[in-house]
Coordinates of C-alpha atoms in Angstrom, one line a residue:
M239 CA -34.4 -48.1 -62.3
A240 CA -32.3 -51.3 -62.5
L241 CA -28.5 -51.1 -62.3
T242 CA -26.8 -51.2 -65.6
R243 CA -24.3 -53.9 -66.5
T244 CA -21.5 -51.4 -65.9
D245 CA -23.0 -50.5 -62.5
E246 CA -23.1 -54.2 -61.6
T247 CA -19.5 -54.6 -62.6
E248 CA -18.2 -51.3 -61.1
L249 CA -20.3 -50.9 -58.0
L250 CA -21.5 -54.4 -56.8
T251 CA -18.1 -56.1 -57.0
A252 CA -16.5 -53.2 -55.1
L253 CA -19.3 -53.3 -52.5
H254 CA -18.9 -56.9 -51.7
E255 CA -15.1 -56.7 -51.8
G256 CA -15.2 -53.6 -49.6
L257 CA -15.7 -55.6 -46.4
H258 CA -12.1 -56.8 -46.7
E259 CA -10.7 -53.4 -47.8
T260 CA -8.8 -50.8 -45.6
P261 CA -10.5 -48.5 -45.2
R262 CA -13.6 -50.5 -45.7
W263 CA -15.7 -49.8 -48.8
H264 CA -13.5 -47.0 -50.0
T265 CA -13.4 -48.2 -53.6
F266 CA -17.2 -48.7 -53.7
L267 CA -17.9 -45.3 -52.2
E268 CA -15.4 -43.6 -54.6
R269 CA -17.1 -45.2 -57.6
L270 CA -20.5 -44.4 -56.3
R271 CA -19.5 -40.8 -55.8
R272 CA -18.2 -40.5 -59.3
R273 CA -21.3 -42.4 -60.7
T274 CA -23.7 -39.9 -59.1
R275 CA -21.4 -36.9 -59.4
S276 CA -21.4 -36.3 -55.7
D277 CA -19.0 -34.3 -53.6
Y278 CA -19.3 -36.8 -50.8
A279 CA -20.5 -40.4 -50.5
S280 CA -20.6 -42.3 -47.3
L281 CA -21.9 -45.2 -45.3
I282 CA -22.7 -44.4 -41.7
F283 CA -23.2 -46.9 -38.9
A284 CA -24.8 -45.5 -35.8
Q285 CA -24.2 -47.0 -32.4
G286 CA -27.2 -47.1 -30.1
R287 CA -28.8 -43.7 -30.1
A288 CA -25.7 -41.7 -31.0
P289 CA -26.5 -38.7 -33.2
I290 CA -25.7 -39.4 -36.9
H291 CA -23.1 -36.6 -37.0
R292 CA -21.1 -38.5 -34.4
A293 CA -21.7 -42.0 -35.8
T294 CA -19.0 -44.2 -37.4
Q295 CA -18.6 -43.3 -41.1
V296 CA -16.6 -44.4 -44.1
H297 CA -16.6 -42.0 -46.9
A298 CA -15.1 -40.9 -50.2
G299 CA -14.7 -37.3 -51.6
R300 CA -14.7 -34.1 -49.6
D301 CA -14.7 -34.8 -45.9
V302 CA -17.9 -33.1 -44.9
R303 CA -17.7 -34.7 -41.4
A304 CA -14.5 -32.9 -40.6
K305 CA -16.1 -29.6 -41.5
A306 CA -19.2 -30.4 -39.6
H307 CA -17.2 -30.9 -36.4
E308 CA -16.5 -27.1 -36.4
F309 CA -20.3 -26.5 -36.0
E310 CA -21.1 -29.0 -33.3
E311 CA -23.9 -26.9 -31.7
L312 CA -25.6 -26.3 -35.0
A313 CA -25.3 -30.0 -36.0
Q314 CA -27.5 -30.8 -33.0
L315 CA -30.4 -28.9 -34.7
D316 CA -30.6 -31.6 -37.4
P317 CA -34.4 -32.3 -37.6
I318 CA -34.2 -35.4 -39.8
P319 CA -35.4 -38.6 -37.9
Y320 CA -32.7 -40.9 -39.5
E321 CA -33.6 -43.9 -37.3
R322 CA -37.2 -43.7 -38.3
L323 CA -36.7 -43.5 -42.1
R324 CA -38.4 -46.2 -44.1
P325 CA -35.7 -48.7 -45.1
G326 CA -34.9 -48.7 -48.8
R327 CA -36.5 -45.4 -49.7
V328 CA -34.3 -42.6 -51.0
Y329 CA -35.0 -39.2 -49.3
S330 CA -34.0 -35.7 -50.1
P331 CA -33.5 -33.1 -47.4
E332 CA -36.4 -31.0 -48.8
E333 CA -38.8 -33.8 -47.9
L334 CA -38.0 -33.6 -44.2
I335 CA -36.8 -30.0 -43.6
D336 CA -39.7 -27.5 -43.1
P337 CA -38.6 -24.0 -44.2
S338 CA -41.5 -22.5 -42.1
D339 CA -40.0 -24.0 -38.9
P340 CA -37.4 -21.6 -37.5
R341 CA -35.3 -24.5 -36.1
H342 CA -35.3 -26.3 -39.5
D343 CA -34.5 -23.1 -41.3
R344 CA -31.6 -22.3 -39.0
F345 CA -30.2 -25.8 -39.5
R346 CA -30.4 -25.4 -43.3
E347 CA -29.2 -21.8 -43.5
Q348 CA -26.5 -21.8 -40.8
Y349 CA -25.3 -25.4 -40.7
L350 CA -25.8 -27.0 -44.2
S351 CA -24.6 -23.9 -46.0
R352 CA -21.5 -23.5 -43.8
I353 CA -20.4 -27.1 -44.4
G354 CA -21.0 -26.7 -48.2
V355 CA -24.1 -28.9 -48.6
S356 CA -26.9 -27.7 -50.8
H357 CA -28.3 -31.0 -52.0
G358 CA -28.4 -34.5 -50.7
R359 CA -29.8 -38.0 -51.0
F360 CA -29.9 -40.5 -48.1
M361 CA -31.3 -44.0 -47.6
R362 CA -31.6 -46.2 -44.5
V363 CA -30.6 -49.8 -44.8
T364 CA -31.4 -52.5 -42.2
E365 CA -30.6 -56.2 -41.6
P366 CA -32.4 -58.9 -39.6
S367 CA -30.4 -58.5 -36.3
G368 CA -31.6 -54.9 -36.1
A369 CA -28.4 -53.1 -37.3
S370 CA -28.9 -50.0 -39.5
A371 CA -26.7 -48.1 -41.9
W372 CA -27.3 -44.9 -43.9
A373 CA -26.0 -44.4 -47.4
I374 CA -25.6 -40.7 -48.0
L375 CA -24.7 -38.6 -51.1
L376 CA -24.1 -34.8 -50.8
R377 CA -23.5 -32.0 -53.3
D378 CA -22.9 -28.3 -53.1
R379 CA -24.2 -27.2 -56.5
E380 CA -26.9 -28.7 -58.8
N381 CA -29.5 -31.1 -57.5
F382 CA -29.5 -34.8 -58.1
T383 CA -31.4 -36.2 -61.0
A384 CA -34.0 -38.8 -60.7
G385 CA -31.7 -41.3 -62.4
E386 CA -28.9 -40.6 -59.9
S387 CA -31.3 -41.1 -57.0
A388 CA -32.5 -44.3 -58.5
V389 CA -29.0 -45.7 -58.6
L390 CA -28.8 -45.4 -54.8
G391 CA -32.3 -47.0 -54.4
A392 CA -31.3 -49.9 -56.7
L393 CA -28.3 -50.6 -54.4
E394 CA -30.4 -51.1 -51.3
P395 CA -30.7 -54.9 -51.3
H396 CA -27.0 -55.2 -52.0
I397 CA -26.0 -52.8 -49.3
A398 CA -28.3 -54.7 -46.9
I399 CA -26.4 -58.0 -47.7
A400 CA -23.1 -56.2 -47.1
L401 CA -24.5 -54.7 -43.8
R402 CA -25.6 -58.2 -42.7
N403 CA -22.2 -59.6 -43.3
F404 CA -20.5 -56.7 -41.6
A405 CA -22.8 -56.9 -38.6
A406 CA -22.0 -60.7 -38.3
L407 CA -18.3 -60.1 -38.5
E408 CA -18.4 -57.3 -36.0
R409 CA -20.4 -59.5 -33.5
E410 CA -17.8 -62.3 -33.9
R411 CA -14.9 -59.9 -33.6
L412 CA -16.5 -58.6 -30.3
R413 CA -17.0 -62.1 -29.0
A414 CA -13.4 -63.0 -29.9
N415 CA -12.0 -59.8 -28.2
V416 CA -14.1 -60.4 -25.1
G417 CA -13.0 -64.0 -24.9
E418 CA -9.4 -63.1 -25.5
D419 CA -9.5 -60.5 -22.7
V420 CA -11.2 -62.9 -20.2
L421 CA -8.6 -65.6 -20.9
R422 CA -5.8 -63.2 -20.5
R423 CA -7.2 -62.0 -17.2
A424 CA -7.5 -65.6 -16.1
G425 CA -3.9 -66.3 -17.1
L426 CA -4.6 -68.6 -20.0
G427 CA -3.3 -68.6 -23.5
W428 CA -4.1 -70.8 -26.5
A429 CA -2.7 -71.8 -29.9
M430 CA -4.1 -73.9 -32.7
L431 CA -1.6 -76.3 -34.3
G432 CA -1.8 -77.8 -37.8
S433 CA -1.0 -81.3 -38.8
D434 CA 2.7 -80.5 -39.1
G435 CA 2.8 -79.0 -35.6
A436 CA 3.1 -75.4 -36.8
V437 CA 1.0 -72.7 -35.1
Q438 CA -1.9 -71.6 -37.3
A439 CA -3.4 -69.1 -34.9
A440 CA -2.8 -68.1 -31.3
S441 CA -4.0 -65.7 -28.6
S442 CA -2.0 -62.5 -28.3
A443 CA -1.0 -63.3 -24.8
T444 CA 0.6 -66.6 -25.9
G445 CA 3.3 -64.7 -27.8
P446 CA 6.1 -65.2 -25.3
L447 CA 5.7 -69.0 -25.6
L448 CA 6.0 -69.0 -29.4
T449 CA 9.2 -69.2 -31.3
A450 CA 10.6 -66.0 -32.8
T451 CA 8.7 -66.5 -36.0
G452 CA 5.6 -67.5 -34.2
A453 CA 5.7 -70.8 -36.1
R454 CA 6.1 -73.2 -33.1
I455 CA 5.4 -73.4 -29.4
A456 CA 8.7 -72.7 -27.7
A457 CA 8.9 -76.0 -25.9
G458 CA 11.7 -76.2 -23.3
S459 CA 13.0 -79.6 -24.4
V460 CA 13.6 -81.4 -27.7
E461 CA 11.3 -84.2 -26.4
A462 CA 8.5 -81.8 -25.7
E463 CA 8.7 -80.4 -29.3
R464 CA 8.7 -83.9 -30.7
R465 CA 5.7 -84.8 -28.6
L466 CA 3.8 -81.7 -29.7
T467 CA 4.4 -82.6 -33.3
R468 CA 3.4 -86.3 -32.8
L469 CA 0.2 -85.1 -31.2
A470 CA -0.6 -83.1 -34.3
E471 CA -0.3 -86.2 -36.4
Q472 CA -2.4 -88.2 -33.9
F473 CA -5.1 -85.6 -33.6
T474 CA -5.2 -85.4 -37.4
L475 CA -5.9 -89.1 -37.6
D476 CA -8.3 -89.1 -34.6
P477 CA -9.9 -85.5 -34.2
Q478 CA -11.7 -86.6 -31.1
M479 CA -8.7 -88.1 -29.3
A480 CA -8.7 -87.6 -25.5
P481 CA -6.9 -84.5 -24.1
Q482 CA -3.2 -84.9 -23.6
V483 CA -0.8 -83.0 -21.2
V484 CA 2.7 -82.1 -22.5
P485 CA 5.3 -80.9 -20.0
L486 CA 7.4 -78.2 -21.7
D487 CA 10.4 -78.2 -19.4
D488 CA 11.8 -80.9 -17.0
D489 CA 12.9 -78.2 -14.6
D490 CA 9.5 -76.6 -13.8
D491 CA 5.8 -77.1 -14.0
T492 CA 5.3 -75.4 -17.4
A493 CA 3.0 -77.5 -19.5
V494 CA 0.3 -77.3 -22.2
I495 CA -2.8 -79.4 -22.6
A496 CA -3.7 -80.5 -26.1
L497 CA -7.5 -80.5 -26.7
P498 CA -9.5 -81.6 -29.7
I499 CA -10.9 -78.9 -32.0
P500 CA -14.6 -78.4 -30.7
E501 CA -16.0 -77.7 -34.2
Q502 CA -14.8 -78.9 -37.5
P503 CA -14.5 -76.1 -40.1
L504 CA -15.3 -76.4 -43.8
A505 CA -13.2 -79.1 -45.4
A506 CA -11.8 -76.5 -47.8
L507 CA -10.2 -74.5 -45.0
N508 CA -6.8 -75.2 -43.4
M509 CA -7.8 -77.7 -40.7
P510 CA -6.1 -77.3 -37.4
A511 CA -5.2 -80.6 -35.6
Y512 CA -5.6 -79.5 -32.0
T513 CA -5.7 -76.6 -29.5
A514 CA -2.9 -76.2 -27.0
V515 CA -4.0 -74.4 -23.8
M516 CA -1.4 -73.1 -21.3
H517 CA -1.1 -71.1 -18.1
L518 CA 0.7 -67.8 -18.5
P519 CA 2.7 -65.8 -16.0
R520 CA 0.3 -63.6 -14.0
S521 CA 1.2 -60.5 -12.0
L522 CA -1.0 -59.6 -9.1
D523 CA -1.0 -55.8 -8.6
D524 CA -2.9 -53.0 -6.8
R525 CA -5.9 -53.4 -9.1
H526 CA -6.4 -56.9 -7.9
G527 CA -5.9 -55.8 -4.3
R528 CA -8.7 -53.2 -4.7
L529 CA -11.0 -55.8 -6.2
L530 CA -10.2 -58.3 -3.5
A531 CA -10.8 -55.7 -0.8
S532 CA -14.2 -54.9 -2.3
R533 CA -15.1 -58.6 -2.6
Y534 CA -14.4 -59.5 1.0
G535 CA -14.5 -56.2 2.9
L536 CA -10.8 -56.0 3.5
S537 CA -8.6 -53.1 4.3
A538 CA -6.0 -52.1 1.7
S539 CA -3.2 -53.6 3.9
E540 CA -5.2 -56.8 4.5
A541 CA -5.7 -57.2 0.7
Q542 CA -2.0 -56.7 0.0
L543 CA -1.1 -59.3 2.6
A544 CA -3.6 -61.7 1.0
L545 CA -2.0 -61.2 -2.5
A546 CA 1.5 -61.6 -1.0
L547 CA 0.5 -65.0 0.5
A548 CA -1.1 -66.0 -2.8
R549 CA 2.2 -65.3 -4.5
G550 CA 3.7 -68.0 -2.4
R551 CA 5.3 -65.9 0.3
T552 CA 5.3 -66.9 4.0
I553 CA 3.7 -64.5 6.5
A554 CA 7.2 -63.5 7.6
E555 CA 8.3 -62.8 4.0
A556 CA 5.1 -60.9 3.3
A557 CA 5.6 -58.8 6.4
G558 CA 9.1 -57.8 5.3
T559 CA 7.9 -56.9 1.8
L560 CA 4.9 -54.9 3.1
H561 CA 7.0 -53.2 5.9
L562 CA 4.9 -54.7 8.6
T563 CA 6.0 -56.2 11.9
L564 CA 5.5 -60.0 12.1
E565 CA 2.9 -59.5 14.9
T566 CA 0.9 -57.0 12.7
A567 CA 1.0 -59.4 9.7
R568 CA -0.2 -62.3 11.9
N569 CA -3.1 -60.1 13.2
Y570 CA -4.0 -59.2 9.6
S571 CA -3.9 -62.9 8.7
K572 CA -6.4 -63.7 11.4
R573 CA -8.7 -61.0 10.1
L574 CA -8.3 -62.4 6.6
Y575 CA -9.4 -65.8 7.8
A576 CA -12.5 -64.4 9.5
K577 CA -13.5 -62.2 6.6
T578 CA -13.0 -64.8 3.9
G579 CA -14.4 -67.7 5.9
T580 CA -11.1 -69.7 5.6
H581 CA -9.2 -71.9 8.0
G582 CA -5.5 -71.3 7.7
Q583 CA -3.1 -70.0 5.2
A584 CA -3.5 -72.8 2.6
D585 CA -7.3 -72.4 2.6
L586 CA -6.9 -68.6 2.3
V587 CA -4.5 -68.9 -0.7
R588 CA -7.0 -71.3 -2.4
V589 CA -9.8 -68.8 -2.0
V590 CA -7.8 -65.8 -3.2
L591 CA -6.5 -67.7 -6.3
N592 CA -10.0 -68.8 -7.2
S593 CA -11.6 -65.4 -6.5
V594 CA -13.2 -63.5 -9.4
A595 CA -11.3 -60.5 -8.1
L596 CA -8.2 -61.8 -9.7
L597 CA -9.9 -61.6 -13.2
G598 CA -9.8 -57.8 -13.0

């Protein structure tokens, strides 16, 4: 059965708009629920081998999942091999639940009846990267008609497209989040500036270096602000211009480096002029001390001394901070040199600051 013109207007537009909706696909699922006279309509996305009753869901109608959580033990009796269902085929529970099997019968009589489910239709949808989703319709009273089941089947290629787009966006979101976290741990922040010098996007850790509105980099001098704006104009004219360093304040070493955009977006999009990358204030704490100790086989006290020296303190200053005698601190420093293979305090500080332990 093909979708009607009304179905195409009501369901397909909502399906493809649903990726940008909060919660996602709520309008589509509500319209599908009404179209098929279901009590519950959902899209479920399983993660790895997580049981489907624990998988991520978006739904419309009666929240069957909330009721199902009250019967967690019974839910584990579910005999339906969801991950092995043939993609695009619409199934009913009767096809897969064997009433002669005591386990199946218990699942149906004690679990489905308690959560108010007498009839259902479900369909597995896949996309090329291997992600799967399940479209599920449930009812408590009369069974689904063949036409209502056919509506779900006719939606399969469209749900597959939506799933593919969703999977791609989620992969990019994961990459962005991991990249953001690694840069934050490394003490780096970034901002993309447009041709007018305004910030179009920035890492969350860069916040303190932006103006109150987030519209500009909070440069420490008027000249620095002017240079950042001039660079935006220059990079707009020459997108592959060589990187430029811009000091933000004459009184300290705060600076940003302006880099060309590595990949040009579509011409129709708002084109950034360049990326500004900057060092951010970093705090070295006990977590870094534990990682440093693990990396080089240090004691807790030796690791704390190494961090204190990396913060720029002298051995005498570090000894006072850590409540050590100067002689004890010197003995610890000798052990540090031996364990880290360094020669002197400057070499030790270099090794500590470049250690992956500080990315923790």
